[in-house]
Coordinates of C-alpha atoms in Angstrom, one line a residue:
M1 CA 0.0 0.0 0.0
L2 CA 1.0 3.6 -0.5
T3 CA 1.0 4.5 3.1
N4 CA 0.3 2.9 6.5
A5 CA -2.0 5.7 7.5
T6 CA -5.5 4.8 8.5
A7 CA -8.5 6.6 7.2
S8 CA -9.0 8.5 10.4
S9 CA -5.5 10.0 10.3
W10 CA -6.1 11.6 6.9
R11 CA -6.4 15.4 7.1
W12 CA -9.6 15.4 5.0
Q13 CA -11.3 12.9 7.4
R14 CA -11.2 15.2 10.3
S15 CA -14.7 15.6 11.9
K16 CA -14.4 19.4 12.3
Y17 CA -13.1 20.6 9.0
K18 CA -14.0 24.2 8.0
L19 CA -14.0 25.8 4.6
S20 CA -11.2 28.2 5.5
N21 CA -9.0 25.3 6.7
R22 CA -9.8 23.4 3.5
Q23 CA -8.8 26.4 1.4
I24 CA -5.5 26.8 3.3
D25 CA -4.7 23.1 2.8
I26 CA -5.5 23.1 -0.9
F27 CA -3.8 26.4 -1.9
G28 CA -0.9 25.8 0.5
A29 CA -0.2 22.5 -1.2
A30 CA -0.4 24.1 -4.6
A31 CA 1.8 27.0 -3.7
R32 CA 4.4 24.6 -2.2
L33 CA 4.4 22.5 -5.3
M34 CA 4.8 25.5 -7.6
F35 CA 7.6 27.0 -5.5
S36 CA 9.4 23.6 -5.3
L37 CA 9.3 23.2 -9.1
W38 CA 10.5 26.8 -9.6
W39 CA 13.3 26.4 -7.1
D40 CA 14.4 23.2 -8.8
R41 CA 14.6 25.0 -12.1
V42 CA 16.5 27.9 -10.6
R43 CA 19.1 25.6 -9.1
S44 CA 19.1 23.3 -12.2
I45 CA 18.3 20.2 -10.1
N46 CA 16.9 17.7 -12.6
S47 CA 18.2 14.3 -11.5
S48 CA 16.0 11.2 -11.7
A49 CA 16.3 10.6 -8.0
H50 CA 15.2 14.1 -7.1
R51 CA 12.2 13.9 -9.5
E52 CA 11.2 10.7 -7.8
R53 CA 11.3 12.3 -4.4
R54 CA 9.2 15.2 -5.6
A55 CA 6.7 12.7 -7.2
K56 CA 6.4 10.7 -3.9
W57 CA 5.7 14.0 -2.1
L58 CA 3.1 14.9 -4.6
V59 CA 1.3 11.5 -4.3
K60 CA 1.4 11.8 -0.4
T61 CA -0.1 15.3 -0.7
L62 CA -2.8 14.1 -3.1
L63 CA -3.7 11.3 -0.7
D64 CA -3.8 13.8 2.2
L65 CA -6.1 16.2 0.3
G66 CA -8.6 13.4 -0.5
P67 CA -10.7 11.9 -3.3
T68 CA -11.1 15.0 -5.5
F69 CA -7.3 15.3 -5.9
I70 CA -6.7 11.6 -6.0
K71 CA -8.9 11.6 -9.2
I72 CA -6.8 14.4 -10.6
G73 CA -3.7 12.3 -10.0
Q74 CA -5.3 9.2 -11.6
A75 CA -6.0 11.2 -14.7
L76 CA -2.4 12.6 -14.9
S77 CA -0.9 9.1 -14.4
T78 CA -1.7 8.1 -18.0
R79 CA 0.0 11.2 -19.5
G80 CA 3.5 9.9 -20.0
D81 CA 3.8 12.2 -23.0
L82 CA 3.4 15.3 -20.7
L83 CA 5.0 14.3 -17.4
P84 CA 8.4 12.8 -16.5
V85 CA 8.5 9.0 -16.1
E86 CA 9.1 9.3 -12.3
Y87 CA 5.8 11.2 -11.8
V88 CA 3.9 8.8 -14.1
R89 CA 5.2 5.8 -12.1
E90 CA 4.3 7.3 -8.7
L91 CA 0.9 8.7 -9.8
G92 CA 0.1 5.3 -11.3
R93 CA 0.0 3.9 -7.8
L94 CA -3.1 6.0 -7.2
Q95 CA -5.1 4.0 -9.8
D96 CA -5.9 1.0 -7.6
K97 CA -3.8 1.2 -4.4
V98 CA -5.4 4.0 -2.5
P99 CA -5.2 3.1 1.3
E100 CA -8.4 1.4 2.4
F101 CA -10.6 2.3 5.4
S102 CA -11.4 -0.2 8.1
A103 CA -13.5 -3.3 7.4
T104 CA -15.5 -2.6 10.5
E105 CA -16.7 0.8 9.0
A106 CA -17.4 -1.0 5.7
I107 CA -19.5 -3.7 7.3
A108 CA -21.3 -1.2 9.5
L109 CA -22.3 0.8 6.4
I110 CA -23.4 -2.3 4.5
E111 CA -25.6 -3.5 7.4
S112 CA -27.1 0.0 7.8
E113 CA -27.8 0.4 4.1
L114 CA -29.2 -3.1 3.5
N115 CA -31.0 -3.4 6.9
N116 CA -29.6 -6.8 7.7
S117 CA -26.5 -8.5 9.2
I118 CA -23.6 -9.2 7.0
H119 CA -24.0 -13.0 7.6
A120 CA -27.7 -12.9 6.6
L121 CA -26.8 -11.0 3.4
F122 CA -23.7 -13.0 2.3
R123 CA -22.6 -16.6 2.8
D124 CA -18.9 -15.4 2.7
F125 CA -17.6 -11.9 3.0
D126 CA -13.9 -11.1 2.8
R127 CA -12.9 -8.4 5.4
F128 CA -9.8 -7.5 3.4
P129 CA -10.7 -5.3 0.3
I130 CA -9.4 -6.5 -3.1
A131 CA -9.2 -2.9 -4.3
A132 CA -9.5 0.6 -2.8
A133 CA -10.2 3.6 -4.9
S134 CA -10.7 7.3 -4.3
L135 CA -14.5 7.1 -3.6
G136 CA -14.8 3.6 -2.1
Q137 CA -13.4 0.2 -1.7
V138 CA -14.3 -3.3 -3.0
H139 CA -14.8 -6.5 -1.0
K140 CA -15.2 -9.9 -2.5
A141 CA -18.3 -11.9 -1.2
R142 CA -20.5 -14.9 -2.1
L143 CA -24.2 -14.9 -2.0
H144 CA -26.3 -17.6 -0.4
T145 CA -27.3 -18.6 -3.9
G146 CA -23.7 -19.4 -4.7
E147 CA -22.7 -16.4 -7.0
D148 CA -19.4 -14.8 -6.5
V149 CA -19.8 -11.0 -6.3
V150 CA -17.9 -7.8 -5.4
V151 CA -19.4 -5.3 -3.0
K152 CA -18.4 -1.7 -3.5
V153 CA -18.7 0.4 -0.4
Q154 CA -18.6 4.2 -0.3
R155 CA -16.0 6.0 1.8
P156 CA -17.4 7.7 4.9
G157 CA -17.7 11.5 4.8
L158 CA -17.5 11.9 1.1
E159 CA -20.5 14.2 0.6
R160 CA -19.3 16.6 3.3
L161 CA -15.9 16.8 1.8
F162 CA -17.2 17.4 -1.7
N163 CA -19.4 20.2 -0.3
L164 CA -16.2 21.9 1.0
D165 CA -14.2 21.3 -2.1
F166 CA -16.8 22.7 -4.4
Q167 CA -17.3 25.8 -2.3
A168 CA -13.5 26.4 -2.4
L169 CA -13.5 25.7 -6.2
Y170 CA -16.3 28.0 -6.9
Q171 CA -14.5 30.9 -5.1
L172 CA -11.5 30.1 -7.3
V173 CA -13.7 30.3 -10.4
L174 CA -15.1 33.7 -9.3
F175 CA -11.6 35.0 -8.5
C176 CA -10.3 34.0 -12.0
Q177 CA -13.3 35.6 -13.7
R178 CA -12.8 38.8 -11.7
F179 CA -9.1 39.3 -11.9
F180 CA -8.3 37.4 -15.2
P181 CA -10.8 38.6 -17.8
R182 CA -9.5 36.3 -20.5
S183 CA -10.6 33.3 -18.4
R184 CA -14.2 34.2 -19.0
Q185 CA -14.0 33.0 -22.6
Y186 CA -13.5 29.4 -21.3
N187 CA -16.9 29.1 -19.6
L188 CA -15.4 28.2 -16.2
D189 CA -18.7 28.6 -14.5
E190 CA -20.4 26.1 -16.9
I191 CA -17.5 23.7 -16.6
Y192 CA -17.7 23.9 -12.8
H193 CA -21.4 23.0 -12.7
E194 CA -21.0 20.2 -15.2
F195 CA -18.1 18.7 -13.2
R196 CA -20.0 19.2 -9.9
D197 CA -23.0 17.3 -11.3
L198 CA -20.8 14.4 -12.5
I199 CA -19.1 14.0 -9.2
Y200 CA -22.3 14.0 -7.2
Q201 CA -23.6 11.4 -9.7
E202 CA -20.6 9.3 -9.0
I203 CA -21.3 9.0 -5.3
N204 CA -24.8 7.8 -6.0
Y205 CA -24.4 4.0 -6.5
L206 CA -28.0 3.6 -7.6
Q207 CA -27.2 5.8 -10.6
E208 CA -24.0 3.9 -11.2
G209 CA -26.0 0.7 -11.3
K210 CA -28.4 2.2 -13.9
N211 CA -25.4 3.4 -15.9
A212 CA -23.9 -0.1 -15.9
D213 CA -27.1 -1.7 -17.1
R214 CA -27.3 0.9 -20.0
F215 CA -23.7 0.4 -20.9
R216 CA -24.1 -3.4 -20.9
E217 CA -27.2 -3.1 -23.2
N218 CA -25.2 -0.8 -25.6
F219 CA -22.5 -3.6 -26.0
A220 CA -24.8 -6.6 -25.8
S221 CA -23.8 -7.7 -29.3
N222 CA -20.1 -7.2 -28.7
S223 CA -18.4 -10.2 -27.1
R224 CA -15.1 -8.3 -26.7
V225 CA -16.6 -6.0 -24.1
V226 CA -17.5 -7.4 -20.6
V227 CA -19.8 -5.5 -18.2
P228 CA -20.5 -6.9 -14.7
K229 CA -24.1 -7.6 -13.9
V230 CA -25.8 -5.5 -11.1
Y231 CA -27.5 -7.3 -8.2
W232 CA -30.2 -4.7 -7.4
R233 CA -31.4 -6.5 -4.2
Y234 CA -28.0 -5.7 -2.6
T235 CA -27.6 -2.2 -4.0
T236 CA -28.3 1.2 -2.5
E237 CA -27.0 4.8 -2.8
K238 CA -23.8 3.8 -0.9
V239 CA -23.5 0.1 -1.6
L240 CA -23.2 -1.5 -5.1
T241 CA -23.1 -5.3 -5.7
L242 CA -21.8 -6.6 -9.0
D243 CA -20.6 -9.8 -10.6
Y244 CA -17.1 -10.8 -9.8
C245 CA -15.1 -10.4 -13.0
P246 CA -11.4 -10.9 -12.4
G247 CA -8.9 -9.7 -15.0
I248 CA -5.4 -8.5 -15.8
K249 CA -4.8 -4.8 -15.3
I250 CA -5.0 -3.2 -18.7
D251 CA -1.6 -1.4 -18.6
D252 CA 0.3 -4.5 -17.3
R253 CA 2.1 -5.1 -20.5
S254 CA 4.4 -7.9 -19.3
T255 CA 1.5 -10.0 -17.9
L256 CA -0.6 -9.4 -21.0
E257 CA 2.2 -10.5 -23.3
S258 CA 2.9 -13.6 -21.2
C259 CA -0.7 -14.6 -21.6
G260 CA -0.3 -14.3 -25.4
I261 CA -2.6 -11.3 -25.8
D262 CA -1.9 -9.2 -28.9
L263 CA -1.5 -5.6 -27.6
K264 CA -2.1 -4.1 -31.0
E265 CA -5.4 -5.9 -31.3
L266 CA -6.3 -4.9 -27.7
N267 CA -5.7 -1.3 -28.6
Q268 CA -8.0 -1.8 -31.6
V269 CA -10.8 -3.2 -29.5
G270 CA -10.4 -0.3 -27.0
I271 CA -10.4 2.5 -29.6
C272 CA -13.4 1.0 -31.5
C273 CA -15.2 0.6 -28.3
Y274 CA -14.7 4.3 -27.4
L275 CA -15.6 5.4 -31.0
K276 CA -18.9 3.6 -30.6
Q277 CA -19.5 5.2 -27.2
L278 CA -18.9 8.7 -28.6
L279 CA -20.2 8.6 -32.1
I280 CA -23.1 6.1 -31.9
D281 CA -24.3 5.7 -28.3
G282 CA -23.6 9.2 -27.1
F283 CA -23.0 7.7 -23.7
F284 CA -19.4 7.3 -22.6
Q285 CA -17.1 6.6 -19.6
V286 CA -15.4 9.9 -18.7
D287 CA -12.6 8.3 -16.7
P288 CA -11.0 5.4 -18.6
H289 CA -7.8 5.1 -16.4
P290 CA -6.2 1.7 -15.9
G291 CA -7.9 1.1 -12.5
N292 CA -11.3 1.1 -14.2
M293 CA -10.5 -1.5 -16.9
A294 CA -9.0 -5.0 -17.1
V295 CA -8.5 -7.7 -19.6
T296 CA -9.6 -11.3 -19.6
T297 CA -7.2 -14.1 -20.5
E298 CA -9.1 -14.3 -23.9
G299 CA -8.2 -10.6 -24.6
N300 CA -11.7 -9.1 -23.9
I301 CA -11.9 -5.7 -22.1
I302 CA -13.7 -5.6 -18.7
F303 CA -15.2 -2.2 -17.6
Y304 CA -15.6 -1.8 -13.9
D305 CA -16.5 1.8 -13.0
F306 CA -19.7 3.5 -14.3
G307 CA -20.0 6.3 -11.8
M308 CA -18.6 9.1 -14.0
M309 CA -20.6 8.7 -17.3
A310 CA -21.6 11.6 -19.6
E311 CA -24.1 12.0 -22.5
I312 CA -23.5 13.7 -25.8
N313 CA -26.4 15.5 -27.5
T314 CA -27.4 14.5 -31.1
L315 CA -26.0 17.8 -32.6
N316 CA -22.6 17.3 -31.0
K317 CA -22.5 13.6 -32.1
Q318 CA -23.1 14.6 -35.7
E319 CA -20.4 17.3 -35.5
M320 CA -18.0 14.8 -33.9
T321 CA -18.7 12.3 -36.6
R322 CA -17.9 14.9 -39.3
S323 CA -14.8 15.9 -37.5
F324 CA -13.6 12.3 -37.0
F325 CA -13.9 11.4 -40.7
A326 CA -12.5 14.8 -41.8
V327 CA -9.4 13.9 -39.8
L328 CA -9.2 10.5 -41.5
R329 CA -9.5 12.3 -44.9
K330 CA -7.0 15.1 -43.9
D331 CA -9.8 17.6 -44.8
T332 CA -8.6 20.8 -43.1
D333 CA -11.6 22.9 -44.0
E334 CA -14.0 20.3 -42.7
V335 CA -12.1 19.9 -39.5
V336 CA -12.1 23.7 -38.8
D337 CA -15.8 24.0 -39.7
T338 CA -16.7 21.3 -37.2
L339 CA -14.5 22.8 -34.5
L340 CA -16.4 26.1 -35.1
S341 CA -19.8 24.3 -35.0
M342 CA -18.9 22.6 -31.7
G343 CA -17.8 25.9 -30.2
L344 CA -14.1 24.8 -29.7
I345 CA -12.9 27.7 -31.9
E346 CA -14.3 31.2 -32.1
R347 CA -14.7 32.6 -35.6
G348 CA -12.4 35.6 -36.2
S349 CA -11.7 37.9 -39.1
D350 CA -8.5 36.0 -39.9
M351 CA -8.7 32.2 -39.7
V352 CA -5.4 31.6 -41.5
P353 CA -3.3 30.8 -38.4
V354 CA -5.9 28.3 -37.2
R355 CA -6.1 26.6 -40.6
T356 CA -2.3 26.5 -40.8
L357 CA -2.1 24.8 -37.4
V358 CA -4.8 22.2 -38.3
Q359 CA -3.2 21.5 -41.6
F360 CA 0.2 21.1 -40.0
L361 CA -1.1 18.7 -37.3
L362 CA -3.0 16.6 -39.9
D363 CA 0.1 16.4 -42.2
R364 CA 2.6 15.5 -39.4
F365 CA 0.8 13.9 -36.5
R366 CA -2.3 12.1 -37.8
E367 CA -0.4 8.8 -37.7
K368 CA 2.1 9.4 -34.9
P369 CA 2.4 11.1 -31.5
I370 CA 2.7 14.9 -31.4
D371 CA 6.3 16.1 -31.1
F372 CA 6.2 19.6 -29.6
Q373 CA 9.7 20.4 -31.0
E374 CA 8.3 20.2 -34.5
L375 CA 5.7 22.9 -33.7
T376 CA 8.5 25.5 -33.9
E377 CA 8.2 25.3 -37.7
I378 CA 4.9 27.2 -37.3
K379 CA 5.9 29.4 -34.4
E380 CA 4.6 32.6 -36.1
E381 CA 1.1 31.2 -36.3
L382 CA 1.3 29.9 -32.7
L383 CA 2.3 33.4 -31.4
V384 CA -0.6 34.9 -33.3
M385 CA -3.0 32.4 -31.7
F386 CA -1.5 33.0 -28.3
D387 CA -2.4 36.7 -28.7
R388 CA -5.9 36.1 -30.1
Q389 CA -6.7 33.0 -28.1
P390 CA -9.4 31.7 -30.5
F391 CA -9.9 28.4 -28.7
R392 CA -12.8 27.8 -26.4
L393 CA -13.8 24.9 -24.1
P394 CA -17.6 24.1 -23.9
A395 CA -18.4 22.3 -20.7
Q396 CA -19.4 19.0 -22.3
M397 CA -16.3 19.0 -24.6
T398 CA -14.1 19.3 -21.4
F399 CA -15.0 15.7 -20.4
I400 CA -14.8 14.3 -23.9
L401 CA -11.3 15.7 -24.3
K402 CA -10.4 14.4 -20.8
A403 CA -11.6 10.9 -21.7
L404 CA -9.8 11.0 -25.1
G405 CA -6.6 12.3 -23.4
T406 CA -6.6 9.5 -20.8
L407 CA -7.4 6.8 -23.5
D408 CA -4.6 8.1 -25.7
G409 CA -2.1 7.8 -22.8
L410 CA -3.3 4.3 -22.1
A411 CA -3.0 3.3 -25.8
R412 CA 0.5 4.6 -25.9
T413 CA 1.4 2.6 -22.8
L414 CA 0.4 -0.6 -24.6
D415 CA 2.0 0.3 -27.9
C416 CA 4.2 3.5 -28.2
N417 CA 3.8 3.4 -32.0
Y418 CA 0.0 2.9 -32.0
N419 CA -1.9 4.4 -35.0
L420 CA -5.4 5.8 -34.5
I421 CA -6.2 5.3 -38.2
T422 CA -5.2 1.6 -38.1
C423 CA -7.1 1.0 -34.8
A424 CA -10.2 2.7 -36.2
R425 CA -10.5 0.6 -39.4
P426 CA -12.8 -2.1 -38.0
F427 CA -15.2 0.6 -36.7
V428 CA -15.2 2.5 -40.1
K429 CA -15.7 -0.8 -41.9
S430 CA -18.6 -1.8 -39.7
I431 CA -20.3 1.6 -40.1
A432 CA -19.9 1.6 -43.9
L433 CA -21.6 -1.8 -44.2
S434 CA -24.4 -1.1 -41.7
K435 CA -27.9 -0.2 -42.6
G436 CA -28.8 1.9 -39.6
R437 CA -31.9 4.1 -39.4
G438 CA -32.1 7.7 -38.2
N439 CA -30.3 10.8 -39.2
L440 CA -27.2 10.0 -37.1
A441 CA -26.8 6.5 -38.5
I442 CA -27.3 7.8 -42.1
E443 CA -24.6 10.5 -41.5
L444 CA -22.2 7.9 -40.1
T445 CA -22.7 5.6 -43.0
R446 CA -22.3 8.4 -45.5
Q447 CA -19.1 9.6 -43.9
A448 CA -17.6 6.1 -43.7
Q449 CA -18.5 5.4 -47.4
A450 CA -17.0 8.8 -48.4
F451 CA -13.8 8.0 -46.5
I452 CA -13.4 4.6 -48.2
K453 CA -14.1 6.2 -51.6
T454 CA -11.3 8.8 -51.0
R455 CA -8.9 6.0 -50.2
F456 CA -9.4 4.7 -53.8
D457 CA -9.6 8.1 -55.5
R458 CA -6.5 9.5 -53.9
P459 CA -4.9 12.2 -56.1
S460 CA -1.2 12.3 -56.9
A461 CA 1.3 14.4 -54.9
A462 CA 1.4 17.1 -57.6
E463 CA -2.4 17.3 -57.7
V464 CA -2.5 17.7 -53.9
L465 CA 0.1 20.4 -54.1
I466 CA -1.8 22.4 -56.7
Q467 CA -5.1 22.0 -54.8
R468 CA -3.5 23.3 -51.6
L469 CA -2.0 26.2 -53.5
E470 CA -5.4 27.1 -55.1
A471 CA -7.1 26.8 -51.7
R472 CA -4.5 29.2 -50.1
L473 CA -4.9 31.7 -52.9
E474 CA -8.7 31.6 -52.5
R475 CA -8.4 32.1 -48.7
G476 CA -5.9 34.9 -49.2
E477 CA -3.2 33.1 -47.2
L478 CA -0.6 34.0 -49.8
Q479 CA 0.1 37.7 -49.3
V480 CA 2.9 40.2 -49.1
R481 CA 3.9 40.9 -45.5
V482 CA 4.5 44.6 -44.9
R483 CA 4.8 44.4 -41.2
S484 CA 7.7 43.0 -39.2
P485 CA 6.6 40.4 -36.6
E486 CA 9.8 41.1 -34.7
S487 CA 8.9 44.8 -34.4
D488 CA 5.3 43.9 -33.3
R489 CA 6.6 41.6 -30.6
A490 CA 9.1 44.2 -29.4
L491 CA 6.3 46.9 -29.2
K492 CA 4.1 44.5 -27.2
R493 CA 6.9 43.8 -24.8
I494 CA 7.5 47.6 -24.3
H495 CA 3.7 48.1 -23.8
L496 CA 3.7 45.4 -21.1
A497 CA 6.8 46.8 -19.4
I498 CA 5.2 50.3 -19.3
K499 CA 2.1 48.8 -17.7
S500 CA 4.2 46.9 -15.1
L501 CA 6.1 50.2 -14.3
M502 CA 2.8 52.0 -13.8
Y503 CA 1.5 49.3 -11.5
A504 CA 4.8 49.4 -9.6
C505 CA 4.6 53.2 -9.1
L506 CA 0.9 52.9 -8.1
T507 CA 1.8 50.2 -5.5
G508 CA 4.6 52.3 -4.1
F509 CA 2.6 55.5 -4.0
T510 CA -0.5 53.9 -2.2
L511 CA 1.8 52.0 0.2
L512 CA 3.7 55.2 1.1
S513 CA 0.4 57.2 1.4
G514 CA -1.0 54.5 3.7
A515 CA 2.1 54.7 5.9
I516 CA 1.9 58.5 6.1
L517 CA -1.9 58.4 6.9
L518 CA -1.3 55.8 9.6
T519 CA 1.0 58.2 11.5
G520 CA -1.5 61.0 11.4
P521 CA -5.2 61.5 12.5
Y522 CA -6.5 59.7 9.3
S523 CA -5.7 56.1 10.2
S524 CA -9.0 54.8 8.8
W525 CA -8.0 56.1 5.4
A526 CA -4.7 54.2 5.7
V527 CA -6.7 51.0 5.5
V528 CA -8.2 52.1 2.2
A529 CA -4.7 53.0 0.9
F530 CA -3.2 49.7 1.9
G531 CA -6.1 47.9 0.2
L532 CA -5.5 49.8 -3.0
S533 CA -1.8 49.0 -2.6
G534 CA -2.6 45.3 -2.4
L535 CA -4.8 45.4 -5.5
A536 CA -2.1 47.3 -7.4
C537 CA 0.5 44.7 -6.3
L538 CA -1.7 41.9 -7.6
S539 CA -2.0 43.7 -10.9
L540 CA 1.8 44.2 -11.0
I541 CA 2.5 40.5 -10.3
R542 CA 0.0 39.5 -13.1
S543 CA 1.6 42.0 -15.5
L544 CA 5.1 40.7 -14.8
F545 CA 4.0 37.1 -15.3
V546 CA 2.5 38.0 -18.7
L547 CA 5.6 39.9 -19.6
A548 CA 7.8 36.9 -18.6
V549 CA 5.7 34.5 -20.7
R550 CA 5.8 36.9 -23.7
E551 CA 9.7 37.1 -23.5
K552 CA 10.0 33.3 -23.4
L553 CA 7.7 33.0 -26.5
D554 CA 9.7 35.7 -28.3
K555 CA 13.0 33.9 -27.6
L556 CA 11.5 30.7 -28.9
A557 CA 10.4 32.5 -32.1
Q558 CA 13.9 33.8 -32.6
K559 CA 15.5 30.4 -32.5

């Protein structure tokens, strides 16, 4: 286990835990992490052993902060392309080895919820949990009718903790919207409410049972997907009883290979499964981290957790279908149009930088992982987009992107050279041959058939080059540049430096005024002056931060 601490010793399990204390714990931990990383960078400390120590401290801190932050760590644990391997390895231990709470508490809750003694409910009940997660733990048991089951028991005090967390989080949202105007374009308030609803759904095991039944029905005809059966007689809001379905952890490459399971085929099954969830069912698992999935010895995928599920409306499903097949066809215009329709991009007067970025990504990274070093080839367009910030994040798309990001990290763990196009072929083929009814099914079939047709009618390299040149001429992308990007960037830096200087003067002036007023008969006005000084100081820090980011980007552009 990660730690020998018992549940009662965790900070978030304290009986008297106020909002102010919770805020101090959260923001104090965040500040310490940011300072530590900054200090390591200043001192140029980057050894593997040091990163491992930092990662262990981070895992311990996330455990101490509780379930909300454990879930964040679980999501990050699959992003080996973004985090150092030491962090990924340590965070991976949060997936299914979170410290358990006592069996006495678990049994007491089961007996209370099901209104009977544990011996009357189950023939056998294992007091030692087979898994412990952020929101609960799982005990193996056997019914009096002979079926082997698992009993998922919710952690004590979760709802009270979530109430505190979401109060603190909402204050952070309000702070960002007030002091960082650009954050308003990301719909933080809507994302907050969507995330809040999902989390409260997840701690309602009756809803999770309904989700499992719906998910099983969606994949009833797919023998490669296993969904445990729900035993409703032994299920309440805080207790969930399911079929016992043992399997190999989905990211355990060595065990999977020793069992003769083809990892490329496993990736294919997983990708096609998620494409069906997103593009056909419109009902998908938001959190596909390795602790929520396993593999049978036959190579079938078992899904365990159905607490955090989300739905996609029909309009978004159609746009996602168009976008998916446009990516397969390398159709830049169609991809940009669908991103605009889904609200991921805001339409501007000049869409050239966005189209250039999308075209570059489709040309270079459609069939391989993104290499951020190669993005320096379009650094001018990236700098323009940094200024204009055309990208948006609708609340529903936040969770779709989270699921896709986690799934991508998992797929790369199984096969570092995995190819989305290759993995998606069985799905595209099945759609092209289907005779579904309804607008969405017709659209899916049409897009799949069009994609297959383009594979046979592929133009030559010269024709593609001419078509792209014509398209750029029509869009006005080929133009004579009369402005110097270097001069523009220098002027923007000067502008930011002048703003910082003004804020520094204002901070010093109000601070000095407050000190003078404090020594005279106008001490009440001194408080006002100190308050204005604090606000000016915050503006100064923000302005200096933006200036530092701007200078780093400009240096990158000059390389």
